[in-house]
GROMACS .gro file of C-alpha atoms in nm:
model
  296
    1MET     CA    1  -2.339  -0.639   2.816
    2GLU     CA    2  -2.542  -0.304   2.778
    3ASN     CA    3  -2.327  -0.124   2.540
    4TRP     CA    4  -2.262  -0.338   2.208
    5ASP     CA    5  -1.985  -0.091   2.123
    6ASP     CA    6  -1.762  -0.244   2.387
    7LEU     CA    7  -1.729  -0.542   2.157
    8LYS     CA    8  -1.567  -0.329   1.918
    9PHE     CA    9  -1.289  -0.236   2.161
   10VAL     CA   10  -1.264  -0.618   2.249
   11LEU     CA   11  -1.215  -0.718   1.886
   12ALA     CA   12  -0.950  -0.450   1.819
   13ILE     CA   13  -0.740  -0.552   2.112
   14ALA     CA   14  -0.766  -0.923   1.997
   15ASN     CA   15  -0.670  -0.827   1.641
   16ALA     CA   16  -0.383  -0.581   1.753
   17GLY     CA   17  -0.251  -0.788   2.051
   18ASN     CA   18  -0.209  -0.490   2.272
   19VAL     CA   19  -0.390  -0.157   2.387
   20THR     CA   20  -0.161   0.068   2.206
   21LYS     CA   21  -0.199  -0.071   1.852
   22ALA     CA   22  -0.569  -0.114   1.925
   23ALA     CA   23  -0.606   0.253   2.014
   24LYS     CA   24  -0.425   0.341   1.692
   25GLY     CA   25  -0.660   0.140   1.465
   26LEU     CA   26  -0.968   0.279   1.643
   27GLY     CA   27  -0.843   0.629   1.622
   28VAL     CA   28  -0.877   0.687   1.997
   29THR     CA   29  -0.622   0.720   2.291
   30HIS     CA   30  -0.444   0.437   2.478
   31SER     CA   31  -0.629   0.539   2.795
   32THR     CA   32  -0.973   0.524   2.630
   33VAL     CA   33  -0.913   0.160   2.527
   34SER     CA   34  -0.773   0.053   2.858
   35ARG     CA   35  -1.051   0.218   3.044
   36ARG     CA   36  -1.324   0.069   2.831
   37LEU     CA   37  -1.189  -0.286   2.874
   38SER     CA   38  -1.138  -0.240   3.254
   39ALA     CA   39  -1.490  -0.127   3.288
   40LEU     CA   40  -1.632  -0.405   3.082
   41GLU     CA   41  -1.446  -0.658   3.269
   42GLU     CA   42  -1.562  -0.512   3.596
   43ARG     CA   43  -1.920  -0.520   3.492
   44MET     CA   44  -1.900  -0.877   3.367
   45ALA     CA   45  -1.705  -0.976   3.667
   46THR     CA   46  -1.447  -1.167   3.448
   47ARG     CA   47  -1.125  -1.107   3.277
   48LEU     CA   48  -1.134  -1.106   2.897
   49PHE     CA   49  -0.755  -1.091   2.833
   50GLU     CA   50  -0.451  -1.211   3.020
   51ARG     CA   51  -0.190  -0.943   3.020
   52LEU     CA   52   0.120  -1.132   2.912
   53PRO     CA   53   0.473  -0.992   2.829
   54GLU     CA   54   0.405  -1.091   2.468
   55GLY     CA   55   0.070  -0.925   2.438
   56PHE     CA   56  -0.298  -0.955   2.540
   57VAL     CA   57  -0.422  -1.298   2.492
   58PRO     CA   58  -0.792  -1.374   2.525
   59THR     CA   59  -0.927  -1.584   2.816
   60ALA     CA   60  -1.201  -1.854   2.756
   61ALA     CA   61  -1.450  -1.577   2.827
   62GLY     CA   62  -1.258  -1.341   2.592
   63ALA     CA   63  -1.235  -1.593   2.317
   64GLU     CA   64  -1.624  -1.589   2.330
   65ALA     CA   65  -1.661  -1.226   2.322
   66VAL     CA   66  -1.425  -1.202   2.029
   67ALA     CA   67  -1.618  -1.466   1.827
   68ALA     CA   68  -1.937  -1.272   1.903
   69ALA     CA   69  -1.771  -0.941   1.803
   70LYS     CA   70  -1.641  -1.092   1.467
   71ARG     CA   71  -2.005  -1.222   1.389
   72MET     CA   72  -2.139  -0.871   1.472
   73GLU     CA   73  -1.868  -0.708   1.264
   74ALA     CA   74  -1.933  -0.940   0.963
   75GLU     CA   75  -2.311  -0.869   0.980
   76VAL     CA   76  -2.254  -0.482   0.994
   77LEU     CA   77  -2.005  -0.486   0.707
   78ALA     CA   78  -2.237  -0.713   0.490
   79LEU     CA   79  -2.524  -0.476   0.562
   80ASP     CA   80  -2.315  -0.173   0.488
   81THR     CA   81  -2.201  -0.324   0.154
   82ARG     CA   82  -2.552  -0.427   0.058
   83ILE     CA   83  -2.688  -0.073   0.125
   84THR     CA   84  -2.402   0.087  -0.067
   85ALA     CA   85  -2.436  -0.151  -0.366
   86GLN     CA   86  -2.784   0.002  -0.422
   87ASP     CA   87  -2.643   0.347  -0.483
   88ALA     CA   88  -2.678   0.454  -0.847
   89GLU     CA   89  -2.596   0.819  -0.814
   90LEU     CA   90  -2.265   0.989  -0.915
   91GLU     CA   91  -2.243   1.135  -0.568
   92GLY     CA   92  -2.128   1.064  -0.218
   93PRO     CA   93  -1.804   0.965  -0.049
   94LEU     CA   94  -1.534   0.772  -0.228
   95ARG     CA   95  -1.226   0.651  -0.044
   96ILE     CA   96  -0.929   0.559  -0.242
   97THR     CA   97  -0.603   0.389  -0.106
   98ALA     CA   98  -0.275   0.356  -0.261
   99ALA     CA   99   0.096   0.378  -0.164
  100GLN     CA  100   0.220   0.728  -0.111
  101LEU     CA  101   0.446   0.705  -0.428
  102LEU     CA  102   0.137   0.635  -0.640
  103PHE     CA  103  -0.032   0.942  -0.515
  104GLN     CA  104   0.287   1.153  -0.567
  105VAL     CA  105   0.362   1.027  -0.927
  106GLN     CA  106   0.014   1.025  -1.087
  107LEU     CA  107  -0.275   0.927  -0.878
  108ALA     CA  108  -0.328   1.272  -0.717
  109GLU     CA  109  -0.358   1.413  -1.051
  110ILE     CA  110  -0.611   1.151  -1.174
  111MET     CA  111  -0.819   1.217  -0.869
  112GLN     CA  112  -0.817   1.595  -0.937
  113GLN     CA  113  -0.926   1.533  -1.307
  114PHE     CA  114  -1.181   1.291  -1.189
  115ALA     CA  115  -1.323   1.553  -0.939
  116GLU     CA  116  -1.353   1.808  -1.208
  117ARG     CA  117  -1.574   1.592  -1.399
  118HIS     CA  118  -1.789   1.466  -1.080
  119PRO     CA  119  -1.793   1.750  -0.835
  120ARG     CA  120  -2.073   1.579  -0.625
  121ILE     CA  121  -1.841   1.281  -0.545
  122GLU     CA  122  -1.644   1.343  -0.221
  123LEU     CA  123  -1.310   1.194  -0.263
  124GLN     CA  124  -1.084   1.080   0.020
  125MET     CA  125  -0.722   0.999  -0.016
  126VAL     CA  126  -0.598   0.728   0.216
  127ALA     CA  127  -0.221   0.699   0.157
  128ALA     CA  128  -0.101   0.371   0.299
  129ASN     CA  129   0.181   0.143   0.220
  130GLU     CA  130   0.021  -0.141   0.388
  131LYS     CA  131  -0.278  -0.295   0.229
  132LEU     CA  132  -0.616  -0.184   0.364
  133SER     CA  133  -0.898  -0.439   0.345
  134LEU     CA  134  -1.165  -0.367   0.091
  135HIS     CA  135  -1.376  -0.649   0.232
  136ARG     CA  136  -1.365  -0.458   0.572
  137ARG     CA  137  -1.474  -0.150   0.392
  138GLU     CA  138  -1.135   0.029   0.509
  139ALA     CA  139  -1.156   0.187   0.153
  140ASP     CA  140  -1.386   0.173  -0.154
  141ILE     CA  141  -1.104   0.141  -0.417
  142ALA     CA  142  -0.740   0.028  -0.391
  143VAL     CA  143  -0.469   0.092  -0.661
  144ARG     CA  144  -0.214  -0.172  -0.580
  145VAL     CA  145   0.114  -0.267  -0.733
  146THR     CA  146   0.081  -0.653  -0.754
  147ASP     CA  147   0.085  -0.954  -0.992
  148ASN     CA  148  -0.177  -1.122  -0.752
  149PRO     CA  149  -0.472  -0.888  -0.711
  150GLY     CA  150  -0.676  -1.163  -0.539
  151GLU     CA  151  -0.961  -1.360  -0.665
  152THR     CA  152  -1.195  -1.219  -0.420
  153LEU     CA  153  -1.166  -0.861  -0.565
  154PHE     CA  154  -1.292  -0.716  -0.869
  155GLY     CA  155  -1.092  -0.454  -1.081
  156ARG     CA  156  -0.910  -0.377  -1.404
  157LEU     CA  157  -0.547  -0.411  -1.498
  158ALA     CA  158  -0.428  -0.053  -1.532
  159THR     CA  159  -0.067  -0.099  -1.668
  160GLY     CA  160   0.226  -0.327  -1.660
  161GLN     CA  161   0.547  -0.205  -1.524
  162ASN     CA  162   0.927  -0.235  -1.577
  163ARG     CA  163   1.216  -0.152  -1.352
  164CYS     CA  164   1.591  -0.080  -1.407
  165TYR     CA  165   1.913   0.024  -1.238
  166TYR     CA  166   1.975   0.379  -1.183
  167MET     CA  167   2.248   0.603  -1.041
  168SER     CA  168   2.304   0.982  -0.988
  169ARG     CA  169   2.498   1.164  -1.253
  170ASP     CA  170   2.750   1.264  -1.002
  171PHE     CA  171   2.791   0.886  -0.898
  172ALA     CA  172   2.839   0.793  -1.284
  173ARG     CA  173   3.131   1.063  -1.299
  174LYS     CA  174   3.301   0.927  -0.987
  175HIS     CA  175   3.268   0.560  -1.096
  176ARG     CA  176   3.323   0.599  -1.467
  177ASP     CA  177   3.597   0.342  -1.469
  178ILE     CA  178   3.403   0.072  -1.296
  179LEU     CA  179   3.089   0.129  -1.494
  180GLU     CA  180   3.255   0.124  -1.834
  181THR     CA  181   3.413  -0.221  -1.768
  182SER     CA  182   3.216  -0.521  -1.775
  183HIS     CA  183   3.312  -0.757  -1.479
  184ALA     CA  184   3.508  -0.479  -1.329
  185SER     CA  185   3.700  -0.595  -1.016
  186ALA     CA  186   3.665  -0.268  -0.838
  187PRO     CA  187   3.398  -0.245  -0.571
  188LEU     CA  188   3.066  -0.101  -0.666
  189PRO     CA  189   2.828   0.030  -0.404
  190CYS     CA  190   2.481  -0.080  -0.419
  191VAL     CA  191   2.148   0.053  -0.255
  192THR     CA  192   1.895  -0.226  -0.191
  193PHE     CA  193   1.551  -0.268  -0.060
  194LYS     CA  194   1.494  -0.452   0.269
  195TRP     CA  195   1.211  -0.661   0.116
  196TRP     CA  196   1.431  -0.792  -0.188
  197GLY     CA  197   1.620  -1.032   0.032
  198GLN     CA  198   1.987  -1.029   0.156
  199GLY     CA  199   2.300  -0.942  -0.055
  200VAL     CA  200   2.374  -0.769  -0.383
  201PRO     CA  201   2.105  -0.833  -0.651
  202LYS     CA  202   2.199  -1.116  -0.883
  203ASP     CA  203   2.198  -0.938  -1.198
  204ILE     CA  204   2.432  -0.656  -1.053
  205ARG     CA  205   2.662  -0.922  -0.906
  206SER     CA  206   2.694  -1.115  -1.221
  207ARG     CA  207   2.808  -0.793  -1.394
  208TYR     CA  208   3.002  -0.628  -1.124
  209PRO     CA  209   3.135  -0.932  -0.883
  210SER     CA  210   3.290  -0.694  -0.635
  211ALA     CA  211   2.967  -0.506  -0.581
  212PHE     CA  212   2.863  -0.452  -0.210
  213ILE     CA  213   2.569  -0.326  -0.009
  214SER     CA  214   2.620   0.029   0.085
  215LEU     CA  215   2.281   0.087   0.229
  216VAL     CA  216   1.955  -0.109   0.300
  217ALA     CA  217   1.627   0.088   0.267
  218ASP     CA  218   1.289  -0.012   0.405
  219ASP     CA  219   1.095   0.274   0.206
  220MET     CA  220   1.109   0.328  -0.174
  221ILE     CA  221   1.118   0.702  -0.118
  222ALA     CA  222   1.422   0.660   0.104
  223LEU     CA  223   1.578   0.440  -0.155
  224VAL     CA  224   1.536   0.692  -0.412
  225ALA     CA  225   1.689   0.960  -0.190
  226ALA     CA  226   1.985   0.734  -0.125
  227VAL     CA  227   2.045   0.684  -0.501
  228LYS     CA  228   2.004   1.058  -0.575
  229VAL     CA  229   2.283   1.165  -0.319
  230GLY     CA  230   2.517   0.904  -0.470
  231MET     CA  231   2.526   0.633  -0.197
  232GLY     CA  232   2.509   0.354  -0.471
  233VAL     CA  233   2.332   0.228  -0.766
  234GLY     CA  234   1.974   0.109  -0.712
  235ARG     CA  235   1.704  -0.074  -0.879
  236LEU     CA  236   1.384   0.150  -0.936
  237PRO     CA  237   1.059   0.131  -1.117
  238CYS     CA  238   1.093   0.309  -1.439
  239PHE     CA  239   0.825   0.553  -1.352
  240LEU     CA  240   1.046   0.669  -1.062
  241GLY     CA  241   1.385   0.657  -1.230
  242ASP     CA  242   1.341   0.787  -1.595
  243PRO     CA  243   1.160   1.117  -1.524
  244ASP     CA  244   1.407   1.228  -1.254
  245PRO     CA  245   1.683   1.462  -1.404
  246ASP     CA  246   1.926   1.374  -1.155
  247LEU     CA  247   1.925   0.998  -1.231
  248ILE     CA  248   2.045   0.802  -1.534
  249ARG     CA  249   2.024   0.436  -1.605
  250ILE     CA  250   2.339   0.213  -1.569
  251PRO     CA  251   2.472   0.160  -1.930
  252GLY     CA  252   2.405  -0.188  -2.073
  253MET     CA  253   2.146  -0.295  -1.826
  254GLU     CA  254   1.797  -0.328  -1.971
  255PRO     CA  255   1.475  -0.278  -1.800
  256SER     CA  256   1.309  -0.603  -1.656
  257ARG     CA  257   0.965  -0.675  -1.574
  258TYR     CA  258   0.807  -0.535  -1.259
  259LEU     CA  259   0.472  -0.579  -1.078
  260ASP     CA  260   0.152  -0.467  -1.251
  261ILE     CA  261  -0.083  -0.178  -1.137
  262TRP     CA  262  -0.441  -0.271  -1.069
  263VAL     CA  263  -0.749  -0.062  -0.971
  264LEU     CA  264  -0.954  -0.276  -0.748
  265THR     CA  265  -1.287  -0.288  -0.537
  266HIS     CA  266  -1.519  -0.521  -0.354
  267PRO     CA  267  -1.716  -0.731  -0.606
  268ASP     CA  268  -2.047  -0.642  -0.457
  269LEU     CA  269  -1.971  -0.278  -0.509
  270LYS     CA  270  -1.868  -0.296  -0.877
  271ASN     CA  271  -2.185  -0.151  -1.009
  272VAL     CA  272  -2.216   0.138  -0.762
  273ALA     CA  273  -2.197   0.443  -1.002
  274ARG     CA  274  -1.921   0.640  -0.840
  275ILE     CA  275  -1.703   0.333  -0.797
  276ARG     CA  276  -1.762   0.215  -1.142
  277ALA     CA  277  -1.692   0.543  -1.291
  278PHE     CA  278  -1.362   0.586  -1.086
  279LEU     CA  279  -1.246   0.226  -1.183
  280ARG     CA  280  -1.281   0.321  -1.552
  281PHE     CA  281  -1.134   0.650  -1.538
  282ALA     CA  282  -0.825   0.569  -1.345
  283ALA     CA  283  -0.751   0.250  -1.535
  284ASP     CA  284  -0.764   0.454  -1.856
  285ALA     CA  285  -0.548   0.721  -1.721
  286PHE     CA  286  -0.268   0.480  -1.605
  287LYS     CA  287  -0.306   0.298  -1.950
  288ALA     CA  288  -0.254   0.626  -2.142
  289TRP     CA  289   0.070   0.682  -1.954
  290SER     CA  290   0.188   0.304  -1.985
  291GLY     CA  291   0.518   0.413  -2.149
  292LEU     CA  292   0.615   0.596  -1.821
  293TYR     CA  293   0.562   0.271  -1.626
  294LEU     CA  294   0.722   0.052  -1.891
  295GLY     CA  295   1.013   0.267  -1.938
  296ALA     CA  296   0.944   0.306  -2.309
   0.00000   0.00000   0.00000
């Protein structure tokens, strides 16, 4: 194997299970990954993957190549982390990842204020609903909505959160009779989130036994949009529902606890000047606006 970079393609295919996803993860085209794999297999005179209907499965030779690629990746990441950990200057790149909603509501403003204080730090915004790996150095800092930030990460609790049920003002007018009568028998449309499980949420069902699901959303931005156009009542974090002039809370339903917001990094990078500075700055900024997240 003359080109060690080929192992990066082998590992990407093994992790992704197919060429298309591997190409996306590597930031190259499908044909590039396919071509590199075919050329490598031809040079080594052996197949590294079985092309099966369910995806690419490593052969015995492929499994050895994948194992070697994982060892090399671990060494490179460890070296990168050790070198970065020696950086004591308030300058250089800083990649921050969070869900799109957090950037939209407050995090973009936090980054703007931080950039004004530290113009030599090159901020990068990585908006992703999936969790990027801090151990694989896919980002330097992650702002996460979670009650389990992980024992292998270092960070600060930025703020707690609450959530409540909201509806549009027009929806409230149309369904006034149902909403004003506890245990109403009339059906109440309800918008829910894919990851909450099946059926009407328990606290809605106990108050409105005839409530039904009018829409299931797989994205919080889509759920907010559905509630705003009057498709039903929906449970939202208070930081989304309360500031929106088109939304109001369902009368008589109090906020309940939601997941915390944490600002996290790799433990070996906690003393890097630019990372330490942003951890403190962002956590303090979120804490200053805790009333927004708690629905105070």
